[in-house]
mmCIF file of C-alpha atoms in Angstrom:
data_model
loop_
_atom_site.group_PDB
_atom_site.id
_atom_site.type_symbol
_atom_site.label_atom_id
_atom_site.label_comp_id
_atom_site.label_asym_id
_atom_site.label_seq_id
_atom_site.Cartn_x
_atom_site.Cartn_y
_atom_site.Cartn_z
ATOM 1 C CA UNK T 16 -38.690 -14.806 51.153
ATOM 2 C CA UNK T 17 -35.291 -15.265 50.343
ATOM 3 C CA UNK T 18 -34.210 -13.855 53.950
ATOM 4 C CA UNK T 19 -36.539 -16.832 55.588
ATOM 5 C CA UNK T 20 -34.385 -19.367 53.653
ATOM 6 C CA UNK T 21 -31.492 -18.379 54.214
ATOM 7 C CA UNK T 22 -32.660 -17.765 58.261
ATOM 8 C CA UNK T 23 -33.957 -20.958 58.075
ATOM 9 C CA UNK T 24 -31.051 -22.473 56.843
ATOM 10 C CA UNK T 25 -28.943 -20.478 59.780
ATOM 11 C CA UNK T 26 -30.943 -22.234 62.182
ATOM 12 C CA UNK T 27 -30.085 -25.724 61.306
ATOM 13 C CA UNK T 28 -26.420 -24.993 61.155
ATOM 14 C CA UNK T 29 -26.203 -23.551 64.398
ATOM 15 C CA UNK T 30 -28.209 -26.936 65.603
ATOM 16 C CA UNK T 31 -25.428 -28.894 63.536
ATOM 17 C CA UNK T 32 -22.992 -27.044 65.911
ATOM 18 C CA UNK T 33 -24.789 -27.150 68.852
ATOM 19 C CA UNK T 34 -24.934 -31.252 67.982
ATOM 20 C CA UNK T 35 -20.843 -31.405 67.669
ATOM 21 C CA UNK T 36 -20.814 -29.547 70.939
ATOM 22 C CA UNK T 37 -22.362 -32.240 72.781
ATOM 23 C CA UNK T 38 -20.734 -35.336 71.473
ATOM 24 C CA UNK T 39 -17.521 -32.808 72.479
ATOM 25 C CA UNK T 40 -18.961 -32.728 76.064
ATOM 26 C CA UNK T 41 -19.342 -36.715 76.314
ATOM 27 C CA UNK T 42 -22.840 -37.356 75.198
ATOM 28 C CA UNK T 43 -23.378 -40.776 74.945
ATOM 29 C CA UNK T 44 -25.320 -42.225 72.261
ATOM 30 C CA UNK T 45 -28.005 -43.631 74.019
ATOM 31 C CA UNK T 46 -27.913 -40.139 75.988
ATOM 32 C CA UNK T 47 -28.434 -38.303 72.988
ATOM 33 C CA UNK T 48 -31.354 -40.151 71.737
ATOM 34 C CA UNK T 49 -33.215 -39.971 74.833
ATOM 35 C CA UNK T 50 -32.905 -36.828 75.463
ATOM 36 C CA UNK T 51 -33.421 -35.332 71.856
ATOM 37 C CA UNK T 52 -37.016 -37.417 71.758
ATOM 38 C CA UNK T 53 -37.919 -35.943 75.215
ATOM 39 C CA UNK T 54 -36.827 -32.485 74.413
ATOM 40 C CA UNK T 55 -38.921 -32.787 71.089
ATOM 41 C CA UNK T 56 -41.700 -33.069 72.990
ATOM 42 C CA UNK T 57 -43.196 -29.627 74.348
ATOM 43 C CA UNK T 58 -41.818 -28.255 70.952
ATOM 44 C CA UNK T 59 -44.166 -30.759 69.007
ATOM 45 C CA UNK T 60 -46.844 -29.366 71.789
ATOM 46 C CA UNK T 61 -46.198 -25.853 70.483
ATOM 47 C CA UNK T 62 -46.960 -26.932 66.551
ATOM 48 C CA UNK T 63 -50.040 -28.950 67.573
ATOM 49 C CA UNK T 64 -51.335 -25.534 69.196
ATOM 50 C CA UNK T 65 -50.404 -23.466 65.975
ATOM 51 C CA UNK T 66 -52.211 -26.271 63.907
ATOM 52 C CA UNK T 67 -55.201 -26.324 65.687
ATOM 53 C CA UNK T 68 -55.059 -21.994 65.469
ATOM 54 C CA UNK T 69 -54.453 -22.709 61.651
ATOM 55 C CA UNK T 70 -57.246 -25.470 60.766
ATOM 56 C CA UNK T 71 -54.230 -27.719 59.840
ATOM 57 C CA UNK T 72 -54.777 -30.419 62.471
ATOM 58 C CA UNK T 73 -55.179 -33.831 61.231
ATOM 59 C CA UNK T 74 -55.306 -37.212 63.371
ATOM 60 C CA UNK T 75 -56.663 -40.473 61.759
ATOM 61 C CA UNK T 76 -56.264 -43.527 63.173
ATOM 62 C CA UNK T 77 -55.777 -46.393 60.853
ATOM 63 C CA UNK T 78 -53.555 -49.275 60.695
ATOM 64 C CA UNK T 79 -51.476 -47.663 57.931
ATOM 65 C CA UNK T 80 -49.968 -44.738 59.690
ATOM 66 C CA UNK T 81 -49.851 -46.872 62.491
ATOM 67 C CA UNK T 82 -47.442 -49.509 60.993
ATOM 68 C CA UNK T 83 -45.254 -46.399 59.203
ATOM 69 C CA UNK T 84 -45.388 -45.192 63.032
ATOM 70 C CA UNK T 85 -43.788 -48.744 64.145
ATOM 71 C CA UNK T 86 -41.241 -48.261 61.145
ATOM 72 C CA UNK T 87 -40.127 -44.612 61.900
ATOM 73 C CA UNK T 88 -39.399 -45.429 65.856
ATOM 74 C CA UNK T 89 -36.976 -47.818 64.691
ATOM 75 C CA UNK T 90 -35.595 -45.620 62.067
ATOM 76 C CA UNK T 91 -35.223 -42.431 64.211
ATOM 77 C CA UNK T 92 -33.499 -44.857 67.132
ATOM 78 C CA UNK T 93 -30.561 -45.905 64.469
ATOM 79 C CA UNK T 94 -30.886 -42.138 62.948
ATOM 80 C CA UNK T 95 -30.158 -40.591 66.168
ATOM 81 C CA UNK T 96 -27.316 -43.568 67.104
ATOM 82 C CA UNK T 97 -25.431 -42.867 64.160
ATOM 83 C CA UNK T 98 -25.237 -39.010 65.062
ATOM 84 C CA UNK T 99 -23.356 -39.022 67.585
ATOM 85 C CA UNK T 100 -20.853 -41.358 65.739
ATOM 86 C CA UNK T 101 -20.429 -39.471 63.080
ATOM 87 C CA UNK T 102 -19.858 -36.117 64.932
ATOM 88 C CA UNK T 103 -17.402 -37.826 66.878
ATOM 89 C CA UNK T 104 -15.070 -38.120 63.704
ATOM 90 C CA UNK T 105 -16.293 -35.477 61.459
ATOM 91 C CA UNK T 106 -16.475 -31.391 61.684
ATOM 92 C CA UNK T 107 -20.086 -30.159 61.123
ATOM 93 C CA UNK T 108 -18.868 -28.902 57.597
ATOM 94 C CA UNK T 109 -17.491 -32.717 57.069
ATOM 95 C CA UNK T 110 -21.154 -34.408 58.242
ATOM 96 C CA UNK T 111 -23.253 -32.048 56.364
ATOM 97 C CA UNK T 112 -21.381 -32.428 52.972
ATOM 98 C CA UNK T 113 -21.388 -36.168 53.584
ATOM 99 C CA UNK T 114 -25.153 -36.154 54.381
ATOM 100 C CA UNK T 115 -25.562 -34.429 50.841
ATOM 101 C CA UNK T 116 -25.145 -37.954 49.220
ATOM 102 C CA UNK T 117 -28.317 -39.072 50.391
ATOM 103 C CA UNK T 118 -30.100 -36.221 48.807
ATOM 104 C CA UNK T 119 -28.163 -37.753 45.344
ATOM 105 C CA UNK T 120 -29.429 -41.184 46.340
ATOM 106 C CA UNK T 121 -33.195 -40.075 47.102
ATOM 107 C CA UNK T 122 -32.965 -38.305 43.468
ATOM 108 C CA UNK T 123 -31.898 -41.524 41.893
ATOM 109 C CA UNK T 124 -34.551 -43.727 43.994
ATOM 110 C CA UNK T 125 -37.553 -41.192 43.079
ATOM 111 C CA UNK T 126 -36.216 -41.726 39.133
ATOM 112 C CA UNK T 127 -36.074 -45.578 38.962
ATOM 113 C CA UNK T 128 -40.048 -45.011 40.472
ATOM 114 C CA UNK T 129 -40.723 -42.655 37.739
ATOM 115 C CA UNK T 130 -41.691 -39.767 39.928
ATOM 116 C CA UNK T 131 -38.013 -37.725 38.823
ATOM 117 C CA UNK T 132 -36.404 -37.126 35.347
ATOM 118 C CA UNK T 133 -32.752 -37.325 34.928
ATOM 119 C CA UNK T 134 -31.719 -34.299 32.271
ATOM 120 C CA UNK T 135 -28.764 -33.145 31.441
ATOM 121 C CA UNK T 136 -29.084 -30.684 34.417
ATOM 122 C CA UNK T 137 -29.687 -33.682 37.231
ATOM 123 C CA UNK T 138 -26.573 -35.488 35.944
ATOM 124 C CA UNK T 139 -24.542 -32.554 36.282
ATOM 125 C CA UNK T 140 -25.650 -31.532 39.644
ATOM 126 C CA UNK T 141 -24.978 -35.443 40.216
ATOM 127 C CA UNK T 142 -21.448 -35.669 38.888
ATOM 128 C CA UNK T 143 -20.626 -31.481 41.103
ATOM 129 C CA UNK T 144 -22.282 -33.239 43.972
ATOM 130 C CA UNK T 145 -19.834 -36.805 44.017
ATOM 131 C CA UNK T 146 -16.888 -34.767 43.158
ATOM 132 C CA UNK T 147 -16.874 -32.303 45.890
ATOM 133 C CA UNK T 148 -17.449 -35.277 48.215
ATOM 134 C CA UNK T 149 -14.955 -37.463 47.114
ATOM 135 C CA UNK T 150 -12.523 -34.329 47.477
ATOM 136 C CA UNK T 151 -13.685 -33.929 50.988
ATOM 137 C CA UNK T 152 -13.088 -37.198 51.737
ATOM 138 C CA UNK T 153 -9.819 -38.479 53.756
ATOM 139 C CA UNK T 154 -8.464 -40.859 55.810
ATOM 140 C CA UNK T 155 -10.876 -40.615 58.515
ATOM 141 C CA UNK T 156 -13.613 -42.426 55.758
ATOM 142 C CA UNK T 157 -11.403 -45.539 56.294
ATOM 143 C CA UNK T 158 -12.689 -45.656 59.774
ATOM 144 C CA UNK T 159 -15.103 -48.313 59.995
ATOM 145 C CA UNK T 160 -17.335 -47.265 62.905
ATOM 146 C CA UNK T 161 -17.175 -43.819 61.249
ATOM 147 C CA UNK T 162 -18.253 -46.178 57.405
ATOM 148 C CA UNK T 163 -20.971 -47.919 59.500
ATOM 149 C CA UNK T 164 -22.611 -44.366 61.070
ATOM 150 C CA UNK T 165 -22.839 -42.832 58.030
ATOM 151 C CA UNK T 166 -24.325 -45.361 56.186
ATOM 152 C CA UNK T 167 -26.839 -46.031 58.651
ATOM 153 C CA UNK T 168 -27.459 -42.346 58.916
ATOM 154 C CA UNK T 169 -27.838 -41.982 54.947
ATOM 155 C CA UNK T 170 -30.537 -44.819 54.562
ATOM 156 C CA UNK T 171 -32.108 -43.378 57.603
ATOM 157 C CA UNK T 172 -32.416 -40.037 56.584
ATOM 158 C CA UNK T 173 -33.935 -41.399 53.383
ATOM 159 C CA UNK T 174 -36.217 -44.155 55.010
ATOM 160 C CA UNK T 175 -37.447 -41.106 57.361
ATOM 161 C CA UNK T 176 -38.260 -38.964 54.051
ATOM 162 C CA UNK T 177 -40.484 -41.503 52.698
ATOM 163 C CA UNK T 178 -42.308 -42.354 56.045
ATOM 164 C CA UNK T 179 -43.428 -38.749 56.762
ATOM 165 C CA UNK T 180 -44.351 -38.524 52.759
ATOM 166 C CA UNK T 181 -47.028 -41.105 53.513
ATOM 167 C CA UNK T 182 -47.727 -40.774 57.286
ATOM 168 C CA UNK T 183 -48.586 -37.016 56.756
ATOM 169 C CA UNK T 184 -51.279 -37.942 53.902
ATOM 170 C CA UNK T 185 -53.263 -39.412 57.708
ATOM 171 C CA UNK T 186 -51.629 -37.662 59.746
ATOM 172 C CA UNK T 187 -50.628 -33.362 60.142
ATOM 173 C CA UNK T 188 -46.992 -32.777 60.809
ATOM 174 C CA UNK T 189 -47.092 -32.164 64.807
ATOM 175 C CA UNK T 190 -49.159 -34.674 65.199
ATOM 176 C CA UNK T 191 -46.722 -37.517 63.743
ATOM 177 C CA UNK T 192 -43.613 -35.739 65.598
ATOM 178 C CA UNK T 193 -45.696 -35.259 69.248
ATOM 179 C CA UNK T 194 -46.756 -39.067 68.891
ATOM 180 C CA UNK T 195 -43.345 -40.534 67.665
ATOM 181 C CA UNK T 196 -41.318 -39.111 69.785
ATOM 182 C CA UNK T 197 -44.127 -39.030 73.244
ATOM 183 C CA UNK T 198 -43.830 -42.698 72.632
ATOM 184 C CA UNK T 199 -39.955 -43.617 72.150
ATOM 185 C CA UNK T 200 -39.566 -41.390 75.328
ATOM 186 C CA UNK T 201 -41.882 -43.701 77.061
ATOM 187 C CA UNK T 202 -40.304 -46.596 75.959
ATOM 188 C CA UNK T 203 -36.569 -45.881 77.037
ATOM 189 C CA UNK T 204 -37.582 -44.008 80.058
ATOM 190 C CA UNK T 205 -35.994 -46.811 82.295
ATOM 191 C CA UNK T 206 -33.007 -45.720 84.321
ATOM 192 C CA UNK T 207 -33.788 -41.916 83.442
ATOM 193 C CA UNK T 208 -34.398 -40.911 87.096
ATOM 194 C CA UNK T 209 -34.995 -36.996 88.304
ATOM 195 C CA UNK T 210 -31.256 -37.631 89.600
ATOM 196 C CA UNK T 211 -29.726 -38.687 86.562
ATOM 197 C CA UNK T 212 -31.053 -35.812 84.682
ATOM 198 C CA UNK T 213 -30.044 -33.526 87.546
ATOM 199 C CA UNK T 214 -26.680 -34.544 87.048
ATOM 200 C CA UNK T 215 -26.906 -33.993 83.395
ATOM 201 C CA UNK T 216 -28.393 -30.614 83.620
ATOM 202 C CA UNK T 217 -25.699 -29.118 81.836
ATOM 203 C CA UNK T 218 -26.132 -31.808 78.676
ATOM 204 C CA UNK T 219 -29.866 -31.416 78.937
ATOM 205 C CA UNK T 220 -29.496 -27.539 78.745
ATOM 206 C CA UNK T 221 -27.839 -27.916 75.713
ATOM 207 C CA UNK T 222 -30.569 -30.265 74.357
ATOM 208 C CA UNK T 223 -33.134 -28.002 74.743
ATOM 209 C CA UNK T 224 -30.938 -24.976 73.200
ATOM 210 C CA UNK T 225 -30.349 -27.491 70.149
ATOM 211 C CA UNK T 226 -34.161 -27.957 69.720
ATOM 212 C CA UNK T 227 -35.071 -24.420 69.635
ATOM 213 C CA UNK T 228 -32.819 -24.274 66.832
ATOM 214 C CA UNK T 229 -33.723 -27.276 65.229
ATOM 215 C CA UNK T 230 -37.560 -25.950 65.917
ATOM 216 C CA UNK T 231 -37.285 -22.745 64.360
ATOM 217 C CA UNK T 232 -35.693 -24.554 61.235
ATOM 218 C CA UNK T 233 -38.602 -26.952 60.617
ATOM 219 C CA UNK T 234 -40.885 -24.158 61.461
ATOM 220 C CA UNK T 235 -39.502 -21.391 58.912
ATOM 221 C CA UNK T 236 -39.026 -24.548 56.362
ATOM 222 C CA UNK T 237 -43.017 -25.580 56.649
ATOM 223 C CA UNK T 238 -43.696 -21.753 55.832
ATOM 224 C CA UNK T 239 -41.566 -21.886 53.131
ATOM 225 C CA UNK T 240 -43.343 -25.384 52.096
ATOM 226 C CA UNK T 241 -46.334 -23.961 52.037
ATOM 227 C CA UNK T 242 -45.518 -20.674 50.003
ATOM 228 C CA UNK T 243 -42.854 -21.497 47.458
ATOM 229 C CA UNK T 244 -41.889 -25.559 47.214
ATOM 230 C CA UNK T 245 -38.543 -24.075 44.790
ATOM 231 C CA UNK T 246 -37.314 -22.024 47.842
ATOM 232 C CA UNK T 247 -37.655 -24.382 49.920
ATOM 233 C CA UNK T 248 -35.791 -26.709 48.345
ATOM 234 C CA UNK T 249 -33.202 -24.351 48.597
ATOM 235 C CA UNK T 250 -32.456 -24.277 52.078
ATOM 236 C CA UNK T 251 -30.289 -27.565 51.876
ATOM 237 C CA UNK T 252 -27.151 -25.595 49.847
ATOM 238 C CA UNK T 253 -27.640 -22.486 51.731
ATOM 239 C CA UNK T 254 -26.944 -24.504 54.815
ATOM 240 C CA UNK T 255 -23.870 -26.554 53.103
ATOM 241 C CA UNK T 256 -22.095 -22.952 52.652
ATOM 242 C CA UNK T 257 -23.105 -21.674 55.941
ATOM 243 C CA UNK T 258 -21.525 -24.331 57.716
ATOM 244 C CA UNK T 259 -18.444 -24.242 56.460
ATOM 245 C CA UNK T 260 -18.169 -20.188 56.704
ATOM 246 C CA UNK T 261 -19.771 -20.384 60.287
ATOM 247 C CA UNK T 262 -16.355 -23.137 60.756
ATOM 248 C CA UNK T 263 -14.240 -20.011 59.845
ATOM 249 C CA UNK T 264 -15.270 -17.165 62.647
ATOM 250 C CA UNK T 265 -16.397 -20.067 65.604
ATOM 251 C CA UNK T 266 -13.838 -20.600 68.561
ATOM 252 C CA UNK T 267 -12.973 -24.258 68.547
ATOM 253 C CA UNK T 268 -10.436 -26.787 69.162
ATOM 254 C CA UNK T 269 -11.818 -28.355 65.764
ATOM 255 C CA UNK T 270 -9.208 -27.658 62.329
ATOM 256 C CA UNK T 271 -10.166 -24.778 60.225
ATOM 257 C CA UNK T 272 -11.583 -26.029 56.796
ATOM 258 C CA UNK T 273 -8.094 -26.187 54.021
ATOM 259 C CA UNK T 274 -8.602 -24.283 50.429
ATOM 260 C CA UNK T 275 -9.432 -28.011 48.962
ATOM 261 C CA UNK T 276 -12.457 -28.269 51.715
ATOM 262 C CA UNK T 277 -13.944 -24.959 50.852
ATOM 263 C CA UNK T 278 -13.325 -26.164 47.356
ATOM 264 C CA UNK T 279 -15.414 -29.627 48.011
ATOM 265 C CA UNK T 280 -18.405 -27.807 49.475
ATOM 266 C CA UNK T 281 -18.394 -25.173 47.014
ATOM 267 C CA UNK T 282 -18.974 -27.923 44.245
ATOM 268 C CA UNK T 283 -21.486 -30.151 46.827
ATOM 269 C CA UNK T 284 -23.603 -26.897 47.259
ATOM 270 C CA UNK T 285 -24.045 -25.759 43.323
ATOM 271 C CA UNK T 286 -24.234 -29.859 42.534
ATOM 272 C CA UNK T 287 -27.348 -29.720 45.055
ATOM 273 C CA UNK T 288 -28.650 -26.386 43.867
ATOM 274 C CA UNK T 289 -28.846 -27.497 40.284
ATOM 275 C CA UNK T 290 -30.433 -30.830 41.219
ATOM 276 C CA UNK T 291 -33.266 -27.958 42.765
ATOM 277 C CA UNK T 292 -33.728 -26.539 39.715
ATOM 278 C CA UNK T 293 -35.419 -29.881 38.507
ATOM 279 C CA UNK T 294 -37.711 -30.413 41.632
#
């Protein structure tokens, strides 16, 4: 099991790289949404087919999901907005440490609700968690597009958590992704022409390499869902580290991560992984 998390975790790293690829190539914003929701597509296909096989299938129509439906199309438009402008400024390392924050803030939500505890264990994890961030953080966090992006991308992430909480008590996993993303393809189809995409083959080829990646991750992380909720939980640090040791052996243009970085993520990674131990 503890191979499948840490595989699992591999996979969305490499689709973390494969993301800051394509904002290196010139992927516009707009070009990146599109495309990710179409490209999400025959992948969602696949998981309704092993749901079916599995007896894990579930559709109901009711004007609950259907509202959380409405909510999550606008949320996974700004989500996949702010993306790109956060890769633009930030190394994968950089976004993914960043991006730990909302896992802090989701913590701290769940606890004013009553469904978490804090413990002398949480508000450690909380304090490793802030510090390594703050350490990470440099003058590039005083650009305000860059402020903007990931703020939007935090509450996003965190919006999108709670939506699929609820949606997936109606509807099954595949079902929600297929749907959401079927119909925001639909919906900003206009001006995507066979000749457009032809002459973004080389962007779309990427796309699709990005999804497989990002497809095996949520695939490996369901199985781990449904076998063992602590390992699962688990995969989020794993990732933290391998990103920043996948920054030291990939050819790039991008700066190799200083002592004090490795130092940040270090202390982001066992800040999460305590805050685990709680879940």
């Amino acid at each position: 099991m503890l191979g499948v998390v840490i595989l699992a975790a591999l996979m969305a790293t490499i689709g973390t790289y494969i993301d800051k690829h394509l904002v290196n190539k010139g992927i516009s914003r707009n070009d990146y949404f599109y495309y990710m929701c179409l490209s999400m597509i025959p992948f969602s296909i696949i998981m309704i087919v092993i749901e079916i096989l599995t007896n894990n299938f579930k559709f109901e129509f009711s004007i609950i999901p259907i509202i959380l439906l409405l909510l999550a199309m606008f949320v996974r438009y700004k989500k996949q907005h702010a993306i790109v402008g956060c890769l633009t400024h930030l190394n994968p390392y950089e976004s993914v440490t960043y991006m730990s924050l909302g896992i802090i803030l989701a913590f701290i939500i769940d606890s004013i609700l009553g469904i978490k505890q804090f413990n002398i264990i949480t508000l450690a994890s909380i304090i490793l968690t802030l510090i390594g961030v703050f350490t990470l953080a440099d003058v590039k966090l005083k650009i305000k597009s860059l402020q903007k992006d990931l703020i939007i991308r935090i509450v996003c992430e965190i919006t999108m958590g709670y939506i699929t909480h609820y949606i997936l008590k109606y509807w099954s996993n595949a079902s929600f992704i297929f749907i959401l993303n079927l119909l925001l393809t639909i919906i900003f189809s206009k001006g995507y022409t066979f000749q457009y995409h032809k002459e973004n083959k080389n962007i779309l080829k990427w796309v699709f390499i990005q999804q497989t990646f990002g497809f095996c991750s949520t695939y490996l992380g369901n199985y781990l869902s449904s076998n063992s909720v602590v390992l699962s939980s688990y995969r989020k640090p794993v990732s933290i580290v391998l990103t920043i040791l996948v920054a030291f052996v990939i050819k790039s243009n991008e700066k190799k991560p200083k002592l004090l970085d490795v130092f940040a993520v270090f202390l982001v990674a066992v800040g999460i992984g305590l805050l685990n131990i709680t879940l």
